[in-house]
Amino acid sequence: DVKVTQSSRYLVKRTGEKVFLECVQDMDHENMFWYRQDPGLGLRLIYFSYDVKMKEKGDIPEGYSVSREKKERFSLILESASTNQTSMYLCASSSLLAGVVYEQYFGPGTRLTVT
Amino acid sequence: AQKITQTQPGMFVQEKEAVTLDCTYDTSDQSYGLFWYKQPSSGEMIFLIYQGSYDEQNATEGRYSLNFQKARKSANLVISASQLGDSAMYFCAMREELAQGGSEKLVFGKGMKLTVNP
């Protein structure tokens, strides 16, 4: 059974703290993604990675960075958390197999509150 | 740039009835893919159905079918025989292929909330 796990379901941090959100997938997928989800805005792509040590900016990368040292792990880093980064964060992964419908598999999400 | 529009913020349907969730898209690409995801209150995103732009037949997966009208750029999700467990947020998304390494990303609509009443 395919699985994407995220380190925390709920997280509360203070303004200015450095925050790490971890995501691990066990499907040997090449692609990994970080989204944030806010009411009325849907899911917005923060960063993605299509290979180890590779990263690409998504639509809203400001205030975030990522790290992918191993194929199965993709970390989202908030260098200095701010209240406007309070949100639900979703990690996803997908395969690069050509000719296959490669839907993205999502983790359970981390609801981050920055106070 | 691609865009996904889901205009219905919320819908109510009676149990056992069919319901259609609207999705329109905007793209200049010839090759693209459309997805529907379900998000229950627990938060996880569940893949429901996929339609490729070159697929001649509408996709079906159990009680889910996709009414794909390419000329109108619409990809509506039809749920037949609604169940109480279908109450959730539903997101339409389009696959955008990227130049880097043959990868892809999804562009999501804002979602809509379906409530199934007993």
CSV table of N, CA and C in Angstrom, one decimal, chain B:
chain,number,residue,atom,x,y,z
B,1,ALA,N,-0.2,30.2,-19.1
B,1,ALA,CA,-0.5,29.8,-17.7
B,1,ALA,C,-1.8,29.0,-17.7
B,2,GLN,N,-1.9,28.1,-16.9
B,2,GLN,CA,-3.2,27.3,-16.8
B,2,GLN,C,-4.0,27.8,-15.7
B,3,LYS,N,-5.3,27.5,-15.8
B,3,LYS,CA,-6.2,27.9,-14.8
B,3,LYS,C,-7.4,26.9,-14.6
B,4,ILE,N,-7.7,26.7,-13.4
B,4,ILE,CA,-8.8,25.8,-13.1
B,4,ILE,C,-9.9,26.6,-12.4
B,5,THR,N,-11.1,26.5,-12.8
B,5,THR,CA,-12.2,27.2,-12.2
B,5,THR,C,-13.3,26.3,-11.7
B,6,GLN,N,-13.6,26.4,-10.4
B,6,GLN,CA,-14.7,25.7,-9.8
B,6,GLN,C,-15.6,26.7,-9.2
B,7,THR,N,-16.7,27.0,-9.8
B,7,THR,CA,-17.6,28.1,-9.4
B,7,THR,C,-18.5,27.8,-8.3
B,8,GLN,N,-18.8,26.5,-8.0
B,8,GLN,CA,-19.8,26.2,-7.0
B,8,GLN,C,-19.0,26.1,-5.7
B,9,PRO,N,-19.3,27.0,-4.7
B,9,PRO,CA,-18.6,26.9,-3.4
B,9,PRO,C,-19.1,25.7,-2.6
B,10,GLY,N,-20.4,25.4,-2.8
B,10,GLY,CA,-20.9,24.3,-2.0
B,10,GLY,C,-22.2,23.8,-2.7
B,11,MET,N,-22.4,22.5,-2.4
B,11,MET,CA,-23.7,21.9,-3.0
B,11,MET,C,-24.2,20.9,-2.0
B,12,PHE,N,-25.5,20.8,-2.0
B,12,PHE,CA,-26.2,19.8,-1.2
B,12,PHE,C,-26.9,18.8,-2.1
B,13,VAL,N,-26.9,17.5,-1.7
B,13,VAL,CA,-27.6,16.5,-2.5
B,13,VAL,C,-28.2,15.5,-1.5
B,14,GLN,N,-29.3,14.9,-1.9
B,14,GLN,CA,-29.9,13.9,-1.1
B,14,GLN,C,-29.2,12.5,-1.4
B,15,GLU,N,-29.1,11.8,-0.3
B,15,GLU,CA,-28.5,10.4,-0.4
B,15,GLU,C,-29.2,9.7,-1.6
B,16,LYS,N,-28.4,8.9,-2.3
B,16,LYS,CA,-28.8,8.1,-3.4
B,16,LYS,C,-29.1,8.8,-4.7
B,17,GLU,N,-29.0,10.2,-4.7
B,17,GLU,CA,-29.2,10.9,-5.9
B,17,GLU,C,-27.8,11.1,-6.6
B,18,ALA,N,-27.9,11.5,-7.9
B,18,ALA,CA,-26.6,11.8,-8.6
B,18,ALA,C,-26.3,13.3,-8.4
B,19,VAL,N,-25.1,13.6,-8.5
B,19,VAL,CA,-24.7,15.0,-8.4
B,19,VAL,C,-23.5,15.3,-9.4
B,20,THR,N,-23.5,16.5,-10.0
B,20,THR,CA,-22.5,16.9,-10.9
B,20,THR,C,-21.7,18.1,-10.3
B,21,LEU,N,-20.4,17.9,-10.2
B,21,LEU,CA,-19.5,19.0,-9.7
B,21,LEU,C,-18.8,19.6,-10.9
B,22,ASP,N,-18.9,20.9,-11.0
B,22,ASP,CA,-18.4,21.6,-12.2
B,22,ASP,C,-16.9,21.9,-12.2
B,23,CYS,N,-16.3,21.9,-13.3
B,23,CYS,CA,-14.9,22.3,-13.4
B,23,CYS,C,-14.6,22.7,-14.9
B,24,THR,N,-14.1,23.9,-15.0
B,24,THR,CA,-13.7,24.4,-16.3
B,24,THR,C,-12.2,24.7,-16.2
B,25,TYR,N,-11.5,24.6,-17.3
B,25,TYR,CA,-10.1,24.8,-17.3
B,25,TYR,C,-9.7,25.7,-18.5
B,26,ASP,N,-8.5,26.2,-18.4
B,26,ASP,CA,-8.0,27.1,-19.5
B,26,ASP,C,-6.6,26.7,-19.7
B,27,THR,N,-6.3,26.3,-20.9
B,27,THR,CA,-4.9,25.9,-21.3
B,27,THR,C,-4.7,26.1,-22.8
B,28,SER,N,-3.5,26.4,-23.2
B,28,SER,CA,-3.1,26.4,-24.6
B,28,SER,C,-2.4,25.1,-25.0
B,29,ASP,N,-2.2,24.2,-24.1
B,29,ASP,CA,-1.5,23.0,-24.4
B,29,ASP,C,-2.4,22.0,-25.1
B,30,GLN,N,-1.8,21.2,-26.0
B,30,GLN,CA,-2.6,20.2,-26.7
B,30,GLN,C,-2.7,18.9,-25.8
B,31,SER,N,-1.7,18.7,-25.1
B,31,SER,CA,-1.6,17.5,-24.2
B,31,SER,C,-1.7,17.9,-22.8
B,32,TYR,N,-2.7,17.4,-22.1
B,32,TYR,CA,-2.9,17.8,-20.7
B,32,TYR,C,-3.7,16.7,-20.0
B,33,GLY,N,-3.7,16.7,-18.7
B,33,GLY,CA,-4.5,15.7,-18.0
B,33,GLY,C,-5.3,16.4,-16.9
B,34,LEU,N,-6.5,15.9,-16.6
B,34,LEU,CA,-7.3,16.5,-15.6
B,34,LEU,C,-7.6,15.4,-14.5
B,35,PHE,N,-7.6,15.9,-13.2
B,35,PHE,CA,-7.8,15.0,-12.1
B,35,PHE,C,-8.9,15.6,-11.2
B,36,TRP,N,-9.5,14.7,-10.5
B,36,TRP,CA,-10.4,15.0,-9.4
B,36,TRP,C,-9.9,14.3,-8.1
B,37,TYR,N,-9.8,15.1,-7.1
B,37,TYR,CA,-9.5,14.6,-5.8
B,37,TYR,C,-10.6,14.9,-4.8
B,38,LYS,N,-10.7,14.1,-3.8
B,38,LYS,CA,-11.6,14.2,-2.7
B,38,LYS,C,-10.9,14.5,-1.4
B,39,GLN,N,-11.3,15.4,-0.6
B,39,GLN,CA,-10.7,15.7,0.7
B,39,GLN,C,-11.7,15.6,1.8
B,40,PRO,N,-11.8,14.5,2.5
B,40,PRO,CA,-12.8,14.4,3.7
B,40,PRO,C,-12.3,15.3,4.8
B,41,SER,N,-13.1,15.4,5.8
B,41,SER,CA,-12.8,16.3,6.9
B,41,SER,C,-11.5,15.9,7.6
B,42,SER,N,-11.1,14.7,7.5
B,42,SER,CA,-9.8,14.2,8.1
B,42,SER,C,-8.6,14.8,7.4
B,43,GLY,N,-8.8,15.4,6.2
B,43,GLY,CA,-7.7,16.1,5.6
B,43,GLY,C,-6.9,15.5,4.5
B,44,GLU,N,-6.9,14.2,4.4
B,44,GLU,CA,-6.1,13.6,3.3
B,44,GLU,C,-6.7,13.8,2.0
B,45,MET,N,-5.9,13.9,0.9
B,45,MET,CA,-6.4,14.1,-0.4
B,45,MET,C,-6.4,12.7,-1.1
B,46,ILE,N,-7.6,12.4,-1.6
B,46,ILE,CA,-7.8,11.1,-2.2
B,46,ILE,C,-8.0,11.2,-3.7
B,47,PHE,N,-7.2,10.6,-4.5
B,47,PHE,CA,-7.4,10.6,-6.0
B,47,PHE,C,-8.6,9.8,-6.4
B,48,LEU,N,-9.4,10.4,-7.2
B,48,LEU,CA,-10.7,9.8,-7.7
B,48,LEU,C,-10.6,9.3,-9.1
B,49,ILE,N,-10.2,10.2,-10.0
B,49,ILE,CA,-10.4,9.9,-11.4
B,49,ILE,C,-9.5,10.8,-12.3
B,50,TYR,N,-9.1,10.3,-13.4
B,50,TYR,CA,-8.2,11.0,-14.3
B,50,TYR,C,-8.7,10.9,-15.7
B,51,GLN,N,-8.6,12.1,-16.5
B,51,GLN,CA,-8.9,12.1,-17.9
B,51,GLN,C,-7.8,12.7,-18.7
B,52,GLY,N,-7.3,12.1,-19.7
B,52,GLY,CA,-6.3,12.6,-20.5
B,52,GLY,C,-6.9,13.4,-21.7
B,53,SER,N,-6.2,14.4,-22.2
B,53,SER,CA,-6.8,15.2,-23.2
B,53,SER,C,-7.1,14.5,-24.5
B,54,TYR,N,-6.3,13.4,-24.7
B,54,TYR,CA,-6.5,12.6,-25.9
B,54,TYR,C,-7.4,11.4,-25.8
B,55,ASP,N,-7.9,11.2,-24.5
B,55,ASP,CA,-8.8,10.1,-24.3
B,55,ASP,C,-10.1,10.3,-25.0
B,56,GLU,N,-10.5,9.4,-25.8
B,56,GLU,CA,-11.8,9.6,-26.6
B,56,GLU,C,-13.0,9.3,-25.7
B,57,GLN,N,-12.8,8.5,-24.8
B,57,GLN,CA,-14.0,8.1,-23.9
B,57,GLN,C,-13.9,8.8,-22.6
B,58,ASN,N,-15.0,9.1,-22.0
B,58,ASN,CA,-15.1,9.7,-20.7
B,58,ASN,C,-14.6,8.7,-19.7
B,59,ALA,N,-13.8,9.1,-18.7
B,59,ALA,CA,-13.2,8.2,-17.7
B,59,ALA,C,-14.3,7.9,-16.7
B,60,THR,N,-14.3,6.6,-16.2
B,60,THR,CA,-15.2,6.2,-15.2
B,60,THR,C,-14.4,5.3,-14.2
B,61,GLU,N,-14.8,5.5,-12.9
B,61,GLU,CA,-14.2,4.7,-11.8
B,61,GLU,C,-15.3,4.5,-10.8
B,62,GLY,N,-15.9,3.3,-10.9
B,62,GLY,CA,-17.0,3.0,-10.0
B,62,GLY,C,-18.2,4.0,-10.1
B,63,ARG,N,-18.5,4.6,-9.0
B,63,ARG,CA,-19.6,5.6,-9.0
B,63,ARG,C,-19.2,7.0,-9.6
B,64,TYR,N,-17.9,7.1,-9.9
B,64,TYR,CA,-17.4,8.4,-10.4
B,64,TYR,C,-17.3,8.3,-11.9
B,65,SER,N,-17.7,9.4,-12.6
B,65,SER,CA,-17.4,9.5,-14.0
B,65,SER,C,-17.1,10.9,-14.3
B,66,LEU,N,-16.4,11.1,-15.4
B,66,LEU,CA,-15.9,12.5,-15.7
B,66,LEU,C,-16.6,12.8,-17.0
B,67,ASN,N,-17.4,13.9,-17.0
B,67,ASN,CA,-18.0,14.4,-18.2
B,67,ASN,C,-17.1,15.4,-18.9
B,68,PHE,N,-16.3,14.9,-19.8
B,68,PHE,CA,-15.2,15.6,-20.5
B,68,PHE,C,-15.7,16.2,-21.8
B,69,GLN,N,-15.8,17.6,-21.8
B,69,GLN,CA,-16.2,18.3,-23.0
B,69,GLN,C,-15.1,19.2,-23.5
B,70,LYS,N,-14.3,18.7,-24.4
B,70,LYS,CA,-13.0,19.3,-24.7
B,70,LYS,C,-13.2,20.7,-25.3
B,71,ALA,N,-14.2,20.8,-26.2
B,71,ALA,CA,-14.4,22.1,-26.9
B,71,ALA,C,-14.9,23.1,-25.9
B,72,ARG,N,-15.6,22.7,-24.9
B,72,ARG,CA,-16.1,23.7,-23.9
B,72,ARG,C,-15.1,23.8,-22.8
B,73,LYS,N,-14.0,23.0,-22.8
B,73,LYS,CA,-13.0,23.0,-21.7
B,73,LYS,C,-13.6,22.8,-20.4
B,74,SER,N,-14.4,21.8,-20.3
B,74,SER,CA,-15.0,21.4,-19.0
B,74,SER,C,-14.8,20.0,-18.7
B,75,ALA,N,-14.6,19.7,-17.4
B,75,ALA,CA,-14.3,18.3,-17.0
B,75,ALA,C,-15.1,18.1,-15.7
B,76,ASN,N,-16.4,18.0,-15.8
B,76,ASN,CA,-17.3,17.9,-14.6
B,76,ASN,C,-17.3,16.5,-14.1
B,77,LEU,N,-17.3,16.4,-12.8
B,77,LEU,CA,-17.3,15.1,-12.1
B,77,LEU,C,-18.8,14.7,-11.8
B,78,VAL,N,-19.1,13.5,-12.1
B,78,VAL,CA,-20.5,13.1,-11.8
B,78,VAL,C,-20.4,11.9,-10.8
B,79,ILE,N,-21.1,12.1,-9.7
B,79,ILE,CA,-21.1,11.0,-8.7
B,79,ILE,C,-22.5,10.5,-8.7
B,80,SER,N,-22.6,9.2,-9.0
B,80,SER,CA,-23.9,8.6,-9.0
B,80,SER,C,-24.3,8.0,-7.7
B,81,ALA,N,-25.5,7.9,-7.3
B,81,ALA,CA,-26.0,7.3,-6.1
B,81,ALA,C,-25.2,7.7,-4.9
B,82,SER,N,-25.3,9.0,-4.6
B,82,SER,CA,-24.5,9.6,-3.5
B,82,SER,C,-24.7,8.9,-2.2
B,83,GLN,N,-23.6,8.8,-1.5
B,83,GLN,CA,-23.6,8.2,-0.1
B,83,GLN,C,-23.1,9.3,0.9
B,84,LEU,N,-23.5,9.0,2.1
B,84,LEU,CA,-23.2,10.0,3.2
B,84,LEU,C,-21.7,10.2,3.3
B,85,GLY,N,-20.9,9.2,3.0
B,85,GLY,CA,-19.4,9.3,3.0
B,85,GLY,C,-18.9,10.1,1.9
B,86,ASP,N,-19.7,10.5,0.9
B,86,ASP,CA,-19.2,11.4,-0.2
B,86,ASP,C,-19.1,12.8,0.3
B,87,SER,N,-19.7,13.2,1.5
B,87,SER,CA,-19.6,14.5,2.0
B,87,SER,C,-18.1,14.9,2.2
B,88,ALA,N,-17.6,15.9,1.5
B,88,ALA,CA,-16.2,16.2,1.5
B,88,ALA,C,-16.0,17.5,0.6
B,89,MET,N,-14.7,17.9,0.6
B,89,MET,CA,-14.3,18.9,-0.4
B,89,MET,C,-13.8,18.2,-1.6
B,90,TYR,N,-14.1,18.8,-2.8
B,90,TYR,CA,-13.7,18.1,-4.0
B,90,TYR,C,-12.9,19.2,-4.8
B,91,PHE,N,-11.7,18.7,-5.3
B,91,PHE,CA,-10.8,19.6,-6.1
B,91,PHE,C,-10.6,19.0,-7.5
B,92,CYS,N,-10.7,19.9,-8.4
B,92,CYS,CA,-10.3,19.6,-9.8
B,92,CYS,C,-8.9,20.1,-10.0
B,93,ALA,N,-8.1,19.4,-10.8
B,93,ALA,CA,-6.7,19.8,-11.0
B,93,ALA,C,-6.3,19.4,-12.4
B,94,MET,N,-5.3,20.2,-12.9
B,94,MET,CA,-4.8,20.0,-14.2
B,94,MET,C,-3.3,19.7,-14.1
B,95,ARG,N,-2.8,18.7,-14.9
B,95,ARG,CA,-1.4,18.4,-14.9
B,95,ARG,C,-0.7,19.3,-15.9
B,96,GLU,N,0.3,19.9,-15.4
B,96,GLU,CA,1.1,20.8,-16.3
B,96,GLU,C,2.5,20.2,-16.4
B,97,GLU,N,2.9,19.8,-17.6
B,97,GLU,CA,4.2,19.2,-17.8
B,97,GLU,C,5.3,20.3,-17.8
B,98,LEU,N,6.4,19.9,-17.2
B,98,LEU,CA,7.5,20.9,-17.1
B,98,LEU,C,8.7,20.5,-17.9
B,99,ALA,N,9.5,21.4,-18.2
B,99,ALA,CA,10.7,21.1,-19.1
B,99,ALA,C,11.7,20.4,-18.3
B,100,GLN,N,11.8,20.6,-17.0
B,100,GLN,CA,12.9,20.1,-16.2
B,100,GLN,C,12.7,18.6,-15.9
B,101,GLY,N,13.5,17.8,-16.5
B,101,GLY,CA,13.5,16.4,-16.3
B,101,GLY,C,12.3,15.6,-16.6
B,102,GLY,N,11.4,16.2,-17.4
B,102,GLY,CA,10.2,15.5,-17.8
B,102,GLY,C,9.2,15.5,-16.6
B,103,SER,N,9.4,16.3,-15.6
B,103,SER,CA,8.5,16.3,-14.5
B,103,SER,C,7.2,17.0,-14.8
B,104,GLU,N,6.3,17.0,-13.8
B,104,GLU,CA,5.0,17.7,-13.9
B,104,GLU,C,4.6,18.2,-12.6
B,105,LYS,N,3.6,19.1,-12.6
B,105,LYS,CA,3.0,19.6,-11.4
B,105,LYS,C,1.5,19.7,-11.7
B,106,LEU,N,0.8,19.8,-10.6
B,106,LEU,CA,-0.7,20.0,-10.7
B,106,LEU,C,-1.1,21.4,-10.3
B,107,VAL,N,-2.0,21.9,-11.1
B,107,VAL,CA,-2.7,23.2,-10.7
B,107,VAL,C,-4.1,22.9,-10.3
B,108,PHE,N,-4.4,23.4,-9.1
B,108,PHE,CA,-5.7,23.0,-8.4
B,108,PHE,C,-6.7,24.1,-8.5
B,109,GLY,N,-7.9,23.8,-8.6
B,109,GLY,CA,-9.0,24.7,-8.4
B,109,GLY,C,-9.2,25.0,-6.9
B,110,LYS,N,-10.1,25.9,-6.6
B,110,LYS,CA,-10.3,26.3,-5.2
B,110,LYS,C,-11.1,25.3,-4.4
B,111,GLY,N,-11.7,24.4,-5.1
B,111,GLY,CA,-12.4,23.4,-4.4
B,111,GLY,C,-13.9,23.7,-4.2
B,112,MET,N,-14.7,22.7,-3.9
B,112,MET,CA,-16.1,23.0,-3.6
B,112,MET,C,-16.5,21.9,-2.5
B,113,LYS,N,-17.4,22.3,-1.7
B,113,LYS,CA,-17.9,21.4,-0.6
B,113,LYS,C,-19.2,20.7,-0.9
B,114,LEU,N,-19.2,19.4,-0.9
B,114,LEU,CA,-20.4,18.7,-1.2
B,114,LEU,C,-20.9,18.1,0.2
B,115,THR,N,-22.2,18.3,0.4
B,115,THR,CA,-22.8,17.7,1.6
B,115,THR,C,-23.9,16.8,1.1
B,116,VAL,N,-23.9,15.6,1.6
B,116,VAL,CA,-24.9,14.6,1.2
B,116,VAL,C,-25.8,14.5,2.4
B,117,ASN,N,-27.1,14.7,2.2
B,117,ASN,CA,-28.1,14.7,3.3
B,117,ASN,C,-28.8,13.3,3.3
B,118,PRO,N,-29.1,12.8,4.5
B,118,PRO,CA,-29.8,11.5,4.6
B,118,PRO,C,-31.2,11.7,4.2
